[in-house]
mmCIF file of C-alpha atoms and ligand atoms in Angstrom:
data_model
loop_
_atom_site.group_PDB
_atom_site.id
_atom_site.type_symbol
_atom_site.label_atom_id
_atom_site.label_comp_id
_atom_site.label_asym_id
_atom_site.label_seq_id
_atom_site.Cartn_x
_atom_site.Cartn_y
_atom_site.Cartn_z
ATOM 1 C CA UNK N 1 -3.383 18.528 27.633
ATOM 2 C CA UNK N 2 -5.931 18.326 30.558
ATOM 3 C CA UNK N 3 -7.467 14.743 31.092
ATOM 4 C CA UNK N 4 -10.905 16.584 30.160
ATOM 5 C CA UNK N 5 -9.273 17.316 26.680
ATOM 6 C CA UNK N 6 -8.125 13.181 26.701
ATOM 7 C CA UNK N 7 -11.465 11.916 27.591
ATOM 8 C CA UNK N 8 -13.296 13.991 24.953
ATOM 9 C CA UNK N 9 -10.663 12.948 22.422
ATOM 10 C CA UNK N 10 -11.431 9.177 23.073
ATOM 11 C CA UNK N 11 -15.135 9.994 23.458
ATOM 12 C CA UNK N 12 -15.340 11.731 19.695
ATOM 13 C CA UNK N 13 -13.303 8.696 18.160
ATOM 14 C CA UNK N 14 -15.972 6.151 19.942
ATOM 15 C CA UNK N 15 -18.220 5.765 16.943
ATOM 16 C CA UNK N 16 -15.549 5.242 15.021
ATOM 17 C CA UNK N 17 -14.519 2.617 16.744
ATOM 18 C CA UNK N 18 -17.341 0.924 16.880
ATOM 19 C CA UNK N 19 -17.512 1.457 13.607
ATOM 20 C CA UNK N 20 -14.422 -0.098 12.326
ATOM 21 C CA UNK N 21 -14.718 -3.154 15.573
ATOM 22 C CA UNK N 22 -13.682 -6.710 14.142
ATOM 23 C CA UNK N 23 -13.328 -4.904 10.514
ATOM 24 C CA UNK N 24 -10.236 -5.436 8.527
ATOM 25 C CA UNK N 25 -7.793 -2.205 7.460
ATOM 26 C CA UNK N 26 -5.699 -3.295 4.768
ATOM 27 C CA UNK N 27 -2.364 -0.380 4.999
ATOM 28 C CA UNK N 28 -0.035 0.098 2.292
ATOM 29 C CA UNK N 29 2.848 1.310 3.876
ATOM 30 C CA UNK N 30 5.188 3.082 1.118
ATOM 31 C CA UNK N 31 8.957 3.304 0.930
ATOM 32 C CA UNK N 32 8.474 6.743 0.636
ATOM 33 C CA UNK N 33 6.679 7.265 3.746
ATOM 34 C CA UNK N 34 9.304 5.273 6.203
ATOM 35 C CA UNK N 35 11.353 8.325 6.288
ATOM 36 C CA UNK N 36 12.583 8.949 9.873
ATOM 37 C CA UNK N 37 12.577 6.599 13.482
ATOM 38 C CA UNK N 38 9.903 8.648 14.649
ATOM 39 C CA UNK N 39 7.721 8.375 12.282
ATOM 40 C CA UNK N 40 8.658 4.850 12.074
ATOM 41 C CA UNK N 41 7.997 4.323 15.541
ATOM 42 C CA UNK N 42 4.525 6.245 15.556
ATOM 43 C CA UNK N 43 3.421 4.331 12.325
ATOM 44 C CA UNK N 44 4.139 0.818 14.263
ATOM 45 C CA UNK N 45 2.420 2.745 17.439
ATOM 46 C CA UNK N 46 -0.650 3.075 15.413
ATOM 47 C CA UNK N 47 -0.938 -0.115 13.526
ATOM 48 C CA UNK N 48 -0.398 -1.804 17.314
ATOM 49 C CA UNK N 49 -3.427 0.830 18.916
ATOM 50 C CA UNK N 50 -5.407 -0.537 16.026
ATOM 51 C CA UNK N 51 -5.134 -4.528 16.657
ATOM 52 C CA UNK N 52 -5.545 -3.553 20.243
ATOM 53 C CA UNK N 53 -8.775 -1.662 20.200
ATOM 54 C CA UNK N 54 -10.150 -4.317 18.310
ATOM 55 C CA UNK N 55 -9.689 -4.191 14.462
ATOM 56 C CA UNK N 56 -7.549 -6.130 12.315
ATOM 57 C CA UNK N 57 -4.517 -4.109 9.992
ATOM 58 C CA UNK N 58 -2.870 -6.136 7.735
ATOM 59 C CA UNK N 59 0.288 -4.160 6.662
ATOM 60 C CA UNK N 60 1.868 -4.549 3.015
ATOM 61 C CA UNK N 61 4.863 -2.757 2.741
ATOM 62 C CA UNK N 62 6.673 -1.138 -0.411
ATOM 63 C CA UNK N 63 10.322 -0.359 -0.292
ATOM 64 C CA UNK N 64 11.303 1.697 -3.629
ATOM 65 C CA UNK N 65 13.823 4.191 -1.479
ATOM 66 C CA UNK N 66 15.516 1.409 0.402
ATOM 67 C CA UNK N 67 15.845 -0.768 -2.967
ATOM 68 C CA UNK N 68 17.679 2.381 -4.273
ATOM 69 C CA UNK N 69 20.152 2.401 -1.933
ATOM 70 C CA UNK N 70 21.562 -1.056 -2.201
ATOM 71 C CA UNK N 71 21.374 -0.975 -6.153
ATOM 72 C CA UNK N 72 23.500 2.143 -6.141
ATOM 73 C CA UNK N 73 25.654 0.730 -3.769
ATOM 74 C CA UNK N 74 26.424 -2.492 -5.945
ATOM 75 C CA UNK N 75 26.073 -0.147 -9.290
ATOM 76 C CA UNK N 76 23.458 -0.925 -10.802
ATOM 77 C CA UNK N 77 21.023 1.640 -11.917
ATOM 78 C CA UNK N 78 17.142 1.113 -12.674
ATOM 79 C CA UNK N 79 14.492 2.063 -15.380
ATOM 80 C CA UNK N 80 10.720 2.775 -14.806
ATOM 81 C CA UNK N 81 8.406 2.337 -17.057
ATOM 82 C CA UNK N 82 4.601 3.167 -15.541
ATOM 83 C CA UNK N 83 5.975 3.441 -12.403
ATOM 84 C CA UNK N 84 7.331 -0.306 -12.609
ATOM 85 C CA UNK N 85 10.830 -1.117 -11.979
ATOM 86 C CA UNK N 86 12.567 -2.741 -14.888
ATOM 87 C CA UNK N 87 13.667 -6.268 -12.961
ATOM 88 C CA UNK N 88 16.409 -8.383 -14.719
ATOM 89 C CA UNK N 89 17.552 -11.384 -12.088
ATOM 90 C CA UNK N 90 20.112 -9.756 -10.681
ATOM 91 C CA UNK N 91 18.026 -6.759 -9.761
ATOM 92 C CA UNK N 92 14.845 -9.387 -8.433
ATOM 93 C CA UNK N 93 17.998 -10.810 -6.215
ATOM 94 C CA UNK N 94 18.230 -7.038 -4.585
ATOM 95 C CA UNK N 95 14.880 -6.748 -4.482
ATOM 96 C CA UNK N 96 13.793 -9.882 -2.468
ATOM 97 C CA UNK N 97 16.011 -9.760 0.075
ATOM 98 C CA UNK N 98 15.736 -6.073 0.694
ATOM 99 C CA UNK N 99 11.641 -6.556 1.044
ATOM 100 C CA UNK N 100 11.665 -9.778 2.446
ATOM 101 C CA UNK N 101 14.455 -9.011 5.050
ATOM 102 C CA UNK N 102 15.479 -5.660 5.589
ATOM 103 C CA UNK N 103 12.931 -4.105 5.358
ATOM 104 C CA UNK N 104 10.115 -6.608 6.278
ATOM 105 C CA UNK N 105 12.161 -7.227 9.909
ATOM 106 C CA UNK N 106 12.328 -3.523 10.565
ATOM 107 C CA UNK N 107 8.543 -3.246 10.557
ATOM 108 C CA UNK N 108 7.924 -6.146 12.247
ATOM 109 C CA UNK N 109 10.105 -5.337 14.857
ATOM 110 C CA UNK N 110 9.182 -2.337 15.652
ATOM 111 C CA UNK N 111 5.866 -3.165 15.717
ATOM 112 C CA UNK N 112 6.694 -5.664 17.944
ATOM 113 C CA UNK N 113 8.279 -2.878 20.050
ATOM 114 C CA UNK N 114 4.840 -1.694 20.704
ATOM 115 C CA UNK N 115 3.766 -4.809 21.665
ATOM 116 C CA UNK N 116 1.718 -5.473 18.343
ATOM 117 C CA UNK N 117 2.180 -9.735 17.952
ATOM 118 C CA UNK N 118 3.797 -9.378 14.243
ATOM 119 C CA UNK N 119 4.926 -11.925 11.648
ATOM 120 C CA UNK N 120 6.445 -10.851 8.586
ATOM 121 C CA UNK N 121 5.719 -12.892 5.547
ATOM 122 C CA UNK N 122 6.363 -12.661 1.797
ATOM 123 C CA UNK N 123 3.744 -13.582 -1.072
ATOM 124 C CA UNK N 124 5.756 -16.702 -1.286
ATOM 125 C CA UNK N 125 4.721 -17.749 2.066
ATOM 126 C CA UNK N 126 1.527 -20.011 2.547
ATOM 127 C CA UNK N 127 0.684 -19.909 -1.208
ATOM 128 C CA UNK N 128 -0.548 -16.096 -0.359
ATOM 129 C CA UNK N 129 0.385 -14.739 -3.599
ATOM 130 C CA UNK N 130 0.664 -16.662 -7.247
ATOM 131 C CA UNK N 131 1.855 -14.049 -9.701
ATOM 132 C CA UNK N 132 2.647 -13.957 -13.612
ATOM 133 C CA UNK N 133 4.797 -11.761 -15.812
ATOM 134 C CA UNK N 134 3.034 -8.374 -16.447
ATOM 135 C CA UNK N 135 3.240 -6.921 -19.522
ATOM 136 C CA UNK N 136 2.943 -3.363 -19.685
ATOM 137 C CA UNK N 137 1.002 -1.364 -22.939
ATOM 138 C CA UNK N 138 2.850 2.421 -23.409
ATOM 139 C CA UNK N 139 0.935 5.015 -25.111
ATOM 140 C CA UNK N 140 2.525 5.649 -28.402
ATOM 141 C CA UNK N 141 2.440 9.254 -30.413
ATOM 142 C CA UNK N 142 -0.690 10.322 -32.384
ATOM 143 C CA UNK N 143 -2.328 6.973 -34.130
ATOM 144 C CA UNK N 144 0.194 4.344 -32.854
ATOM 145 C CA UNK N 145 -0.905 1.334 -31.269
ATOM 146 C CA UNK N 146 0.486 1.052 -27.278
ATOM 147 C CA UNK N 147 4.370 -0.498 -27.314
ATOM 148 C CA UNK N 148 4.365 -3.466 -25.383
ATOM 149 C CA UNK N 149 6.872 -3.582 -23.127
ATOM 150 C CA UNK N 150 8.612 -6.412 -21.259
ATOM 151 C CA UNK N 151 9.714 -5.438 -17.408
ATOM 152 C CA UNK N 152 11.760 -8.350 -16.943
ATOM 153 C CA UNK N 153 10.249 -9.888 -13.628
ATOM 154 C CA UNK N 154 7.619 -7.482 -12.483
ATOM 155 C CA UNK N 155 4.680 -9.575 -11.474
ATOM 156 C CA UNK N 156 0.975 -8.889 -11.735
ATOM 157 C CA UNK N 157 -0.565 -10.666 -8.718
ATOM 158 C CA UNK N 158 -3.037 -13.840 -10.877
ATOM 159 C CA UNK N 159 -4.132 -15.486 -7.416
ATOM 160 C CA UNK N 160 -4.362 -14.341 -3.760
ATOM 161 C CA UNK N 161 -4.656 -17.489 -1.136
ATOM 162 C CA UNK N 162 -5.527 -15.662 1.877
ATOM 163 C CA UNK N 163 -5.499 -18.839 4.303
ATOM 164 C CA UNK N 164 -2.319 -17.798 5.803
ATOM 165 C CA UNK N 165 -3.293 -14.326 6.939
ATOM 166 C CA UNK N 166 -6.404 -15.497 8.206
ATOM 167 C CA UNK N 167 -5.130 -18.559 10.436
ATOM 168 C CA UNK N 168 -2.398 -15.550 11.821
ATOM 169 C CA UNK N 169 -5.060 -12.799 12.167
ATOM 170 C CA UNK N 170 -6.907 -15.542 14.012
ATOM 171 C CA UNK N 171 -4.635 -16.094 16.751
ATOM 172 C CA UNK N 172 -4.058 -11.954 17.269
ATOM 173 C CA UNK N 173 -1.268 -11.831 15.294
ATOM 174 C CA UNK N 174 -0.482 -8.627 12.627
ATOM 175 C CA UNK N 175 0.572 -9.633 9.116
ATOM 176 C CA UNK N 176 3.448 -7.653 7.172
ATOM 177 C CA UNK N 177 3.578 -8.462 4.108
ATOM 178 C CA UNK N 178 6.327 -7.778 1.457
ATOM 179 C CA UNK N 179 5.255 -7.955 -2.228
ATOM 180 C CA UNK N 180 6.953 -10.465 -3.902
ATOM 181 C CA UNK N 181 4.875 -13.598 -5.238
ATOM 182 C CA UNK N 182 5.829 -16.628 -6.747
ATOM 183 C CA UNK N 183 5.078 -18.148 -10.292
ATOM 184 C CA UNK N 184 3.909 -21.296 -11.678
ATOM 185 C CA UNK N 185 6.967 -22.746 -12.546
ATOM 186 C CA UNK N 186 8.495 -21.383 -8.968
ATOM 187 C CA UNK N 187 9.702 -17.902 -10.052
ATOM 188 C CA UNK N 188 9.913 -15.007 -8.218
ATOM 189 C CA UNK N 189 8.765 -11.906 -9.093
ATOM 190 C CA UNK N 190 8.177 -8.150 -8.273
ATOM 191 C CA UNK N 191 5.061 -6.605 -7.939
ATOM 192 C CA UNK N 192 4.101 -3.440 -7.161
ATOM 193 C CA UNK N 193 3.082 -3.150 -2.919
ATOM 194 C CA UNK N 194 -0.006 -1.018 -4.280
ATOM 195 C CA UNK N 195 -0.855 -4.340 -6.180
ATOM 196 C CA UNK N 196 -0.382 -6.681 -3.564
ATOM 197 C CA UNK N 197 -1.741 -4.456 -1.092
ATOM 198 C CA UNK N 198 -5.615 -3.971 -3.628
ATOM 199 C CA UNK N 199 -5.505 -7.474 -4.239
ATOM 200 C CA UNK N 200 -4.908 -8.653 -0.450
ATOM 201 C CA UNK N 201 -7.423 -5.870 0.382
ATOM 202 C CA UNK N 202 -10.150 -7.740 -2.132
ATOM 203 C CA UNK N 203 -9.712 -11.075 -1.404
ATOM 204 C CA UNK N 204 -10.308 -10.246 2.623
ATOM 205 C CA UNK N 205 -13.053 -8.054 1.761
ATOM 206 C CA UNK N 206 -11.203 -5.433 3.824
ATOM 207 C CA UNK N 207 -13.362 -2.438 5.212
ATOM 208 C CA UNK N 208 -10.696 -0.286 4.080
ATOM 209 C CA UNK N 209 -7.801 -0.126 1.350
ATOM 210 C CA UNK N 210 -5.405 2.950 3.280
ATOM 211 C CA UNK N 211 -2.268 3.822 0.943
ATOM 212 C CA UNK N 212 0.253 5.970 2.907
ATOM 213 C CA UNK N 213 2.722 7.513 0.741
ATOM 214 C CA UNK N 214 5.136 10.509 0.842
ATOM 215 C CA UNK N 215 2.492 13.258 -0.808
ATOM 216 C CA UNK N 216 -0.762 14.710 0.796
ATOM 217 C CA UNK N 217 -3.260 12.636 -2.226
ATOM 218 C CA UNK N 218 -3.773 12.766 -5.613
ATOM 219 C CA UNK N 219 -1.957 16.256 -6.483
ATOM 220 C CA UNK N 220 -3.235 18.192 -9.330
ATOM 221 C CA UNK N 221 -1.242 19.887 -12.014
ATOM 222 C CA UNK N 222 -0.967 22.838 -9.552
ATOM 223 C CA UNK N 223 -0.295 20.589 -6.778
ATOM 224 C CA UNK N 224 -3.619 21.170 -4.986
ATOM 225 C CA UNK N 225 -4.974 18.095 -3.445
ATOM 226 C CA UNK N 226 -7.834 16.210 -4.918
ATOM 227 C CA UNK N 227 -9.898 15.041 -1.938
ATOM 228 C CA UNK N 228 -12.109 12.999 -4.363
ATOM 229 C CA UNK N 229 -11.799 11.348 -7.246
ATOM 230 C CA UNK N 230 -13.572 9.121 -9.559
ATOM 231 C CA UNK N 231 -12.904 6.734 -12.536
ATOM 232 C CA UNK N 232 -13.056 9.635 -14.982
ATOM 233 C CA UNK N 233 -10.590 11.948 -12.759
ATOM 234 C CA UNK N 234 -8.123 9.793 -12.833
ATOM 235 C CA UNK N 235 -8.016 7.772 -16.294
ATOM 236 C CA UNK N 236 -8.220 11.793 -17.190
ATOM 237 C CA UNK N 237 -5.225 12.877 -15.482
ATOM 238 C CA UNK N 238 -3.332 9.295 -16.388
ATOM 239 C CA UNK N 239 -3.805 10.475 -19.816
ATOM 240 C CA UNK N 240 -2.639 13.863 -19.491
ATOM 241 C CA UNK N 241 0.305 12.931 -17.784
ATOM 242 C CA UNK N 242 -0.733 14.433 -14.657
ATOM 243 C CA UNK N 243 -0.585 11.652 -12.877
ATOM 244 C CA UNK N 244 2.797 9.719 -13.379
ATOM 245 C CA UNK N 245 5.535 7.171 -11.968
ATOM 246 C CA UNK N 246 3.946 5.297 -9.180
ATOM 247 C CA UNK N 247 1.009 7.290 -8.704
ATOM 248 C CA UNK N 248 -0.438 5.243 -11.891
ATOM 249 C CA UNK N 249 -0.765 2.037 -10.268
ATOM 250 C CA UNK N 250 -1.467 3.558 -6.882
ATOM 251 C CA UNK N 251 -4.186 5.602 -8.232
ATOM 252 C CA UNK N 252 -5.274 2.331 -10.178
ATOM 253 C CA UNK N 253 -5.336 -0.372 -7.564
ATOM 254 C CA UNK N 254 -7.436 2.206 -5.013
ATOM 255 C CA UNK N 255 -10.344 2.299 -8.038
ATOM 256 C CA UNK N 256 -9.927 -1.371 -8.916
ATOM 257 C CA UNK N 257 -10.121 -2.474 -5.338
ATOM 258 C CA UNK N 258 -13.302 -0.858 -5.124
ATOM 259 C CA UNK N 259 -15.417 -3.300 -7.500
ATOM 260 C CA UNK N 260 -13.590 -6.673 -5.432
ATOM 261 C CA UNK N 261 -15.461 -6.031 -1.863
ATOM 262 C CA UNK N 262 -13.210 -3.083 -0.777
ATOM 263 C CA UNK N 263 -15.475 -0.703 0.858
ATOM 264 C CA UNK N 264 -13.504 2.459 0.854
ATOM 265 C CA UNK N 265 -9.961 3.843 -0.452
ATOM 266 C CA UNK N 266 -7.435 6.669 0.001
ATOM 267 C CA UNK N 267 -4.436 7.576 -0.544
ATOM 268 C CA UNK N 268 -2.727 9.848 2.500
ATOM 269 C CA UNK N 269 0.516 11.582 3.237
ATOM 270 C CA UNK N 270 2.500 8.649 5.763
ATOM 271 C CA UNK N 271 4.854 11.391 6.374
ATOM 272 C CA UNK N 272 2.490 13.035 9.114
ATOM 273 C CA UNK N 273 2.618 11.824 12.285
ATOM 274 C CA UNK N 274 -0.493 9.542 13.010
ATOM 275 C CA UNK N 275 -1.625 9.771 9.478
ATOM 276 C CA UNK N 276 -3.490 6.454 9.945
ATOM 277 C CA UNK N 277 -5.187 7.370 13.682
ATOM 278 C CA UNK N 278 -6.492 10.437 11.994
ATOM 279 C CA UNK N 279 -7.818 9.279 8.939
ATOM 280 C CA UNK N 280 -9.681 6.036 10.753
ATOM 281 C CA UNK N 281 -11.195 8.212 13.717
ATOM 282 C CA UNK N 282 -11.532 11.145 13.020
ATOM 283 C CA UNK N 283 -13.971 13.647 10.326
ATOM 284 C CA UNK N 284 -11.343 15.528 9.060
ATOM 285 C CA UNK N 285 -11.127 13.595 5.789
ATOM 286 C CA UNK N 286 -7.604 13.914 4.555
ATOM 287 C CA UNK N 287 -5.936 12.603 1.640
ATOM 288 C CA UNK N 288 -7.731 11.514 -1.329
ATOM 289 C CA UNK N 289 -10.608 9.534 -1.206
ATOM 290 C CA UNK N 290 -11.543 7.007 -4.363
ATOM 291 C CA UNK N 291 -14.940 6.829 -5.964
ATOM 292 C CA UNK N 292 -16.641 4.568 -8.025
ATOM 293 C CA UNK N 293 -18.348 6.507 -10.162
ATOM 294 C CA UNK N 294 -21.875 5.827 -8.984
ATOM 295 C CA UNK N 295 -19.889 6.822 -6.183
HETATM 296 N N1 ATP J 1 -0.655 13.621 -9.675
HETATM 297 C C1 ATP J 1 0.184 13.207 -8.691
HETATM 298 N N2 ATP J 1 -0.148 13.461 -7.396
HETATM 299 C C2 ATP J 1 0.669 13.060 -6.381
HETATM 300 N N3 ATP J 1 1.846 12.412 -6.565
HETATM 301 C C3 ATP J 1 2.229 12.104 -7.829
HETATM 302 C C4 ATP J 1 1.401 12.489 -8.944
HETATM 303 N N4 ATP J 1 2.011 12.052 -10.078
HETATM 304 C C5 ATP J 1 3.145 11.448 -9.688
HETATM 305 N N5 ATP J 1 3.295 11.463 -8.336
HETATM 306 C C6 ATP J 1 4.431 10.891 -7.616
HETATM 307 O O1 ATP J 1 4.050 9.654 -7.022
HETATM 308 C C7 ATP J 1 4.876 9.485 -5.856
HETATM 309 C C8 ATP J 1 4.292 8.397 -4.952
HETATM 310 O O2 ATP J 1 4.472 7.097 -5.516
HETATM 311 P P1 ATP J 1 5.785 6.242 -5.217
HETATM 312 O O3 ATP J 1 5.646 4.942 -5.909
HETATM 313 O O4 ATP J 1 6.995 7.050 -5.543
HETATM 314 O O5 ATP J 1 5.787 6.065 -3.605
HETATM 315 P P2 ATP J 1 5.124 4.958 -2.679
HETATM 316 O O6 ATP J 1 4.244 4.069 -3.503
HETATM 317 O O7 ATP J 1 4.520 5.675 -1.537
HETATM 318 O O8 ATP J 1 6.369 4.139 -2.121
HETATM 319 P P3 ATP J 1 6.895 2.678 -2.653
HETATM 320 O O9 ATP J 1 6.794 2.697 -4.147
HETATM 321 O O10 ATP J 1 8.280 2.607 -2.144
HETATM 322 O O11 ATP J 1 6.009 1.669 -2.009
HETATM 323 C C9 ATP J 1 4.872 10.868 -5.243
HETATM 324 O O12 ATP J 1 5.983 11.068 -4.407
HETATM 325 C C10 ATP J 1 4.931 11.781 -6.470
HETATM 326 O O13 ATP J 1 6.250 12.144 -6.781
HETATM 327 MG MG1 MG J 2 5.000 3.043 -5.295
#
C-alpha cells in the first residue's frame, strides 16, 4: 500500500469520525465470533483505535461456545428454549465464572495488549445490572395458548445503574462487561449478552447498538442477507421459524433498543477481520441494519 493509498483511507473515514467524536458504541461481542487469536487480537485492535480516536466502546461480551466446553467437560449437557440456556445452579456456577473470568480476562487483556485502559466488570459490579427471573411464553400448536416455561436462572435485565461505566468511561477507561446480573434477594442470574448489551446500550443513550456474531446478518430462508429490516420482518420471520435459537433475542433487543435512545442497530459477521472499523467508517453498509418501522 503506497502512503497516498493510507492518507486517502484516513481522509474518507474523517467524517465519520467526526461523526461518531465523544459518541458512545455499545459492541456486543458474541461467543461465536471470538473464534481465532487473530481475530481476537484485531477485534481488541479495533475497540482500542476506537477509544483512541476519540469515541467511547463499551464492550459486552457473550460466551455460549466457551460455556460449552466446560459443561461438556464436567458432563453436563444443556437445553435451549428461545435461544435461552436452561440454567439450574449448578449450570449458573459454570456460567459465572466462565463469563466473569475466563472469558471476561481474555478480552480485557488483550485489549490491554493494545494499549486500550480496560476493566472487566460483571452486572453484579457497581449495582450495573438488577435482574429478575424471565419467564419465557412458547408458541403452542393451532389454538393453544403459549406454554410458559421456567429457564431456571435466566435473567431478564429489570434495572440498569449505569454510574459505574460512566465514572470508568470518565477517566479513559474501556468497560467489558459480562452478562450476569444480580437479583433482589442477591441471586445471580443469566441473561442473554444481547440483553445486557440493548439495555446497557439504552440506558447510555449509545449512538450505536453493534452486535457481532458468527453470520453475515439476519439470513433469510435461503440464506441471503437481509440488509434491512423492520418490526414486521422480523416478528414475520420469528413466526415462521425463520429466525431461531439466538437470533430471536438478538434480532429482538436490536428493535427494542431502538425506542430507549439507541440511535442505530446491526447485527454483523465478527468473524471478518475489522468487522467493527468497517461498519463505523466506512459506506459499505454491511450486516443488517434495524428499523423502526417509521424507519
Ligand atoms: N434467520 C437467521 N439468520 C442468521 N442466523 C440465524 C438465523 N436463525 C438462527 N440463526 C442462528 O443464530 C446464530 C447466532 O446467535 P448465537 O446466539 O448462536 O451467537 P452469538 O449471540 O453471536 O454468540 P453468544 O450467544 O455466545 O453471545 C447464528 O450462528 C445462526 O446459527
Ligand atoms: Mg447469542
Amino acid at each position: 500500500m503506497t502512503d497516498r493509498t493510507v492518507a486517502d483511507i484516513l481522509i474518507e473515514s474523517l467524517p465519520y469520525i467526526r461523526q461518531f467524536s465523544g459518541k458512545t458504541i455499545v459492541v456486543k461481542y458474541g461467543g461465536h465470533a471470538m473464534v481465532d487469536e487473530k481475530l481476537k487480537d484485531d477485534f481488541a485492535s479495533d475497540i482500542t483505535l476506537l477509544k483512541c480516536i476519540g469515541l467511547n466502546p463499551v464492550v459486552v461480551h457473550g460466551g455460549g461456545p466457551q460455556i460449552n466446553k466446560v459443561l461438556d467437560a464436567m458432563g453436563i449437557t444443556s437445553s435451549f428454549v428461545r435461544g435461552m440456556r436452561y440454567t439450574d445452579d449448578e449450570t449458573m456456577d459454570v456460567v459465572e465464572m466462565v463469563l466473569g473470568g475466563k472469558v471476561n480476562k481474555e478480552i480485557v487483556a488483550r485489549i490491554n495488549s493494545k494499549g486500550g485502559n480496560t476493566v472487566g466488570l460483571t452486572g453484579k459490579d457497581g449495582g450495573l445490572i438488577t435482574a429478575e427471573k424471565m419467564t419465557i411464553y412458547q408458541e403452542a400448536e393451532g389454538d393453544n395458548p403459549p406454554e410458559i416455561i421456567d429457564p431456571g436462572m435466566v435473567g431478564t435485565v429489570s434495572r440498569v445503574n449505569p454510574h459505574i461505566i460512566h465514572t470508568l468511561t470518565d477517566q479513559g477507561f474501556i468497560p467489558v462487561i459480562a452478562p450476569v446480573g444480580i437479583g433482589e434477594k442477591g441471586e445471580t442470574y443469566n441473561i442473554n449478552a444481547d440483553l445486557v448489551a440493548a439495555k446497557i446500550a439504552s440506558a447510555l443513550n449509545a449512538e450505536r447498538l453493534i452486535l457481532l456474531t458468527d453470520v453475515d446478518g439476519l439470513l433469510d430462508e435461503a440464506g441471503k442477507l437481509v440488509s434491512s429490516a423492520n418490526a414486521a420482518t422480523i416478528h414475520g420471520m420469528i413466526k415462521n421459524g425463520n429466525i431461531k435459537g439466538g437470533m430471536i433475542p438478538k434480532m429482538e433487543c436490536a428493535l427494542e433498543s431502538l425506542d430507549h435512545g439507541v440511535q442505530k442497530s446491526h447485527i454483523i459477521n465478527g468473524t471478518r477481520s475489522h468487522a467493527l472499523l468497517l461498519e463505523l467508517f466506512t459506506d459499505s453498509g454491511i450486516g443488517t441494519q434495524v428499523f423502526r418501522d417509521n424507519g
